[in-house]
PDB file of C-alpha atoms in Angstrom:
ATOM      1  CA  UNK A   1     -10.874   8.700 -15.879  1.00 54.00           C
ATOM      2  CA  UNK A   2     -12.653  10.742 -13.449  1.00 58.00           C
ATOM      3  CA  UNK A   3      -9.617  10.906 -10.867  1.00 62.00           C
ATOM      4  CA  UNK A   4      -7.871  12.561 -13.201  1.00 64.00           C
ATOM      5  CA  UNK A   5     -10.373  15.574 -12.350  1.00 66.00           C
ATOM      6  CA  UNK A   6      -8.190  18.543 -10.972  1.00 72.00           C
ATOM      7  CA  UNK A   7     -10.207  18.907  -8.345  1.00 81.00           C
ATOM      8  CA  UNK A   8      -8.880  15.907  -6.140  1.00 86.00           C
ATOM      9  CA  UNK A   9      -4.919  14.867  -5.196  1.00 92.00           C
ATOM     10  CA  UNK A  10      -5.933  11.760  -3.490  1.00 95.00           C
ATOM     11  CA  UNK A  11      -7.830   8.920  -2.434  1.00 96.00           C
ATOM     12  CA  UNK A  12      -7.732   7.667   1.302  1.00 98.00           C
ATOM     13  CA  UNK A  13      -8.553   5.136   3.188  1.00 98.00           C
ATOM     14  CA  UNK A  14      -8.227   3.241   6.113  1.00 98.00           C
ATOM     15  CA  UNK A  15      -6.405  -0.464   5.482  1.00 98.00           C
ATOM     16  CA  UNK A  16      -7.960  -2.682   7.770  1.00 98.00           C
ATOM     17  CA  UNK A  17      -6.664  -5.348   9.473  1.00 98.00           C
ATOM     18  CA  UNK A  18      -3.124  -7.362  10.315  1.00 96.00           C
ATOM     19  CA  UNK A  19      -1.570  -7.476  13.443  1.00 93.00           C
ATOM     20  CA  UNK A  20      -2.893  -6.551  16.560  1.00 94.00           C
ATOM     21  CA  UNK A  21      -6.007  -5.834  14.388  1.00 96.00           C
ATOM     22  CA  UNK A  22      -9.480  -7.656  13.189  1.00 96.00           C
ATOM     23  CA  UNK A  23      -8.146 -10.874  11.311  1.00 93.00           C
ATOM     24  CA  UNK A  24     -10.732 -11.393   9.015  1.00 96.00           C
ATOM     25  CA  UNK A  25      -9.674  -7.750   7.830  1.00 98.00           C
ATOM     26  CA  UNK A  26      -7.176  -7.846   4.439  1.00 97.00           C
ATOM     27  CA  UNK A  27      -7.377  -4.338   3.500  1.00 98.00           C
ATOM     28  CA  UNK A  28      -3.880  -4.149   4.993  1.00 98.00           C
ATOM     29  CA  UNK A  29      -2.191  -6.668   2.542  1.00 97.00           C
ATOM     30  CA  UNK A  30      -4.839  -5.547  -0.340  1.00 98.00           C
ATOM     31  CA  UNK A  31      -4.564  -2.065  -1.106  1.00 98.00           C
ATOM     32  CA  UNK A  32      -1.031  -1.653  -1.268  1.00 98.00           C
ATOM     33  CA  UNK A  33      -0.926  -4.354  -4.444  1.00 97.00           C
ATOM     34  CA  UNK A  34      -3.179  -1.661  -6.338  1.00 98.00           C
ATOM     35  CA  UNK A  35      -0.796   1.683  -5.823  1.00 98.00           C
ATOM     36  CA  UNK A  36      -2.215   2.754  -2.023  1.00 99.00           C
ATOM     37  CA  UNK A  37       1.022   4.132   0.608  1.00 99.00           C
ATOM     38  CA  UNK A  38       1.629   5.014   3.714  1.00 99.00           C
ATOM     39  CA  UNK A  39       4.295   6.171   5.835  1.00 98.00           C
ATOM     40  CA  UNK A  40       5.458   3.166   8.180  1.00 98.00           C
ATOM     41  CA  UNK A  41       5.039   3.615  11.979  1.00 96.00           C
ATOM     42  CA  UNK A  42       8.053   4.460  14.017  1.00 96.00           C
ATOM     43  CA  UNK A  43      10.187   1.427  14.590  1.00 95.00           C
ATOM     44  CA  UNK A  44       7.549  -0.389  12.756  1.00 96.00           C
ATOM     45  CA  UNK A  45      10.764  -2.582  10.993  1.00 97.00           C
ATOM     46  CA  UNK A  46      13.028  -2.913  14.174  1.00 96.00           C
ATOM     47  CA  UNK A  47      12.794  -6.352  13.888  1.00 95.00           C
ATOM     48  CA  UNK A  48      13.547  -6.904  10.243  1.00 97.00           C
ATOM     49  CA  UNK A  49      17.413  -5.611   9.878  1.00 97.00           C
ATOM     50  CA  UNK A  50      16.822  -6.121   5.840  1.00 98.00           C
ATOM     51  CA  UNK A  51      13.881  -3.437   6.120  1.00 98.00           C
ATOM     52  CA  UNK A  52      15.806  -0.669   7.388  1.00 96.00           C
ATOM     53  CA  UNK A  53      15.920   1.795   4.338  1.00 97.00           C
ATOM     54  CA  UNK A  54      12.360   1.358   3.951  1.00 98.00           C
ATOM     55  CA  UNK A  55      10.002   4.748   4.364  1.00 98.00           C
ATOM     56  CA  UNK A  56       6.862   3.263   3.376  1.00 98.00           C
ATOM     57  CA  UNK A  57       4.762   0.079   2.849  1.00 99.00           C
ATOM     58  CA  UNK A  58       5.460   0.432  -1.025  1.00 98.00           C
ATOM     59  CA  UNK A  59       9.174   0.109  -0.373  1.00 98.00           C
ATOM     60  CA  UNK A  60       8.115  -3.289   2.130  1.00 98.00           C
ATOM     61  CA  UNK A  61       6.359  -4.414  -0.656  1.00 97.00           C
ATOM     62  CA  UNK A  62       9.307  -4.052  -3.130  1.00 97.00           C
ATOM     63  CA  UNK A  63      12.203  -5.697  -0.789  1.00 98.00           C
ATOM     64  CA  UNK A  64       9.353  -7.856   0.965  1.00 98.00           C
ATOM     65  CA  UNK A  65       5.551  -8.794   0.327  1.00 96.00           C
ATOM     66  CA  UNK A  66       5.941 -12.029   2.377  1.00 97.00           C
ATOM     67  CA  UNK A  67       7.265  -9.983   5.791  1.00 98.00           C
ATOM     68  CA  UNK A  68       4.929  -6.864   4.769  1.00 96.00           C
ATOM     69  CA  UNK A  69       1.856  -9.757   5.197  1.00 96.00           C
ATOM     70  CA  UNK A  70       3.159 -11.354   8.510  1.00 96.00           C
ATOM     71  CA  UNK A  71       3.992  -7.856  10.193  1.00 96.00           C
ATOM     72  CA  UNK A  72       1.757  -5.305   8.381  1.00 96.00           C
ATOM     73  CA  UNK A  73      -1.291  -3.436  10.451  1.00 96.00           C
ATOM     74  CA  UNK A  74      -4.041  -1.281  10.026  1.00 98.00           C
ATOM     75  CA  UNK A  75      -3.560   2.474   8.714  1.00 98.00           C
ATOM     76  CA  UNK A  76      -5.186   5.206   6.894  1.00 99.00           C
ATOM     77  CA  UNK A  77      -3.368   4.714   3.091  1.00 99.00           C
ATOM     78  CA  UNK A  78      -3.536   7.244   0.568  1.00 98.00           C
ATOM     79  CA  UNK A  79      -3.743   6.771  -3.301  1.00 98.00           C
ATOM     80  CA  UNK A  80      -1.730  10.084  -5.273  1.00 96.00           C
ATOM     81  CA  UNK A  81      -4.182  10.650  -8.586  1.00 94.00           C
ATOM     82  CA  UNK A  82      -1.485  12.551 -10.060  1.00 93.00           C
ATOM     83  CA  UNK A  83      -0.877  11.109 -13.718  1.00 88.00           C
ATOM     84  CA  UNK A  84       2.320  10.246 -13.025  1.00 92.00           C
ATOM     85  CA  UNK A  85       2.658   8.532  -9.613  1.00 94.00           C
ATOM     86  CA  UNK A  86       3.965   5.589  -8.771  1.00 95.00           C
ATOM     87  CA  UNK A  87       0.669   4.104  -7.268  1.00 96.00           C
ATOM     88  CA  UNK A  88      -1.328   4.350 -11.141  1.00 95.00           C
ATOM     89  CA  UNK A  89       1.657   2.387 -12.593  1.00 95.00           C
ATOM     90  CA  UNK A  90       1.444  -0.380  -9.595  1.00 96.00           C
ATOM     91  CA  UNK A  91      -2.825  -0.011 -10.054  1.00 96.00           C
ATOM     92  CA  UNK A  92      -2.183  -0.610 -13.959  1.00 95.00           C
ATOM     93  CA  UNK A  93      -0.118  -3.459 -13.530  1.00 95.00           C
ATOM     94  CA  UNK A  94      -2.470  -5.098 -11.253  1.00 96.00           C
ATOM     95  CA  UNK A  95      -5.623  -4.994 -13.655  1.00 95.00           C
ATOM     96  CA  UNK A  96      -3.493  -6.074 -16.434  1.00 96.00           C
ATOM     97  CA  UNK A  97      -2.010  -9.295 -14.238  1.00 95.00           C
ATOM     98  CA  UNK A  98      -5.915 -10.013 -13.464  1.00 95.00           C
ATOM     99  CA  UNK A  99      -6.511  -9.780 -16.966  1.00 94.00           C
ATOM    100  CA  UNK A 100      -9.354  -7.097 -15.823  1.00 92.00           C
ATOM    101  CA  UNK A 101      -7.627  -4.698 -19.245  1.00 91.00           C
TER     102      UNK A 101
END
């Protein structure tokens, strides 16, 4: 696995898409299911009383996938390559629900 190379802490990239954004973009409601976070926007969950504790669109995505893909936006996401983040265990599970391993 080259991203385990010691040379790079993370992959990033910009989540296109959702609200207020290009619709036919997905990259929003995509990248999170394969281990990419970000840190929410500022009063990003005003609206959602049940979404208060959350910090970032991982923690949306564990209370609430449904409300992450009504509400969620565009941002620049980040991927942490280190062996034992949460975003390889999400990526893992992913490729084995796809049957891609």
């Amino acid at each position: 696995m080259t991203a385990h190379n010691p040379c790079f802490a993370s992959i990033s990239l910009i989540a296109g898409g959702g609200r207020g954004y290009n619709a036919q973009m997905i990259g929003y409601r995509y990248w999170p299911k394969v281990g990419f976070d970000a840190e929410l926007f500022d009063g990003e969950t005003a609206s959602a009383p049940h979404l208060v504790t959350c910090r970032t669109v991982q923690d949306i995505v564990a209370l609430d996938t449904a409300w992450g893909s009504a509400n969620g936006s565009q941002r620049l996401m980040e991927f942490d390559l280190r062996a034992d983040s949460p975003g390889w265990q999400k990526l893992l599970d992913y490729l084995h629900e796809k049957e891609f391993i």
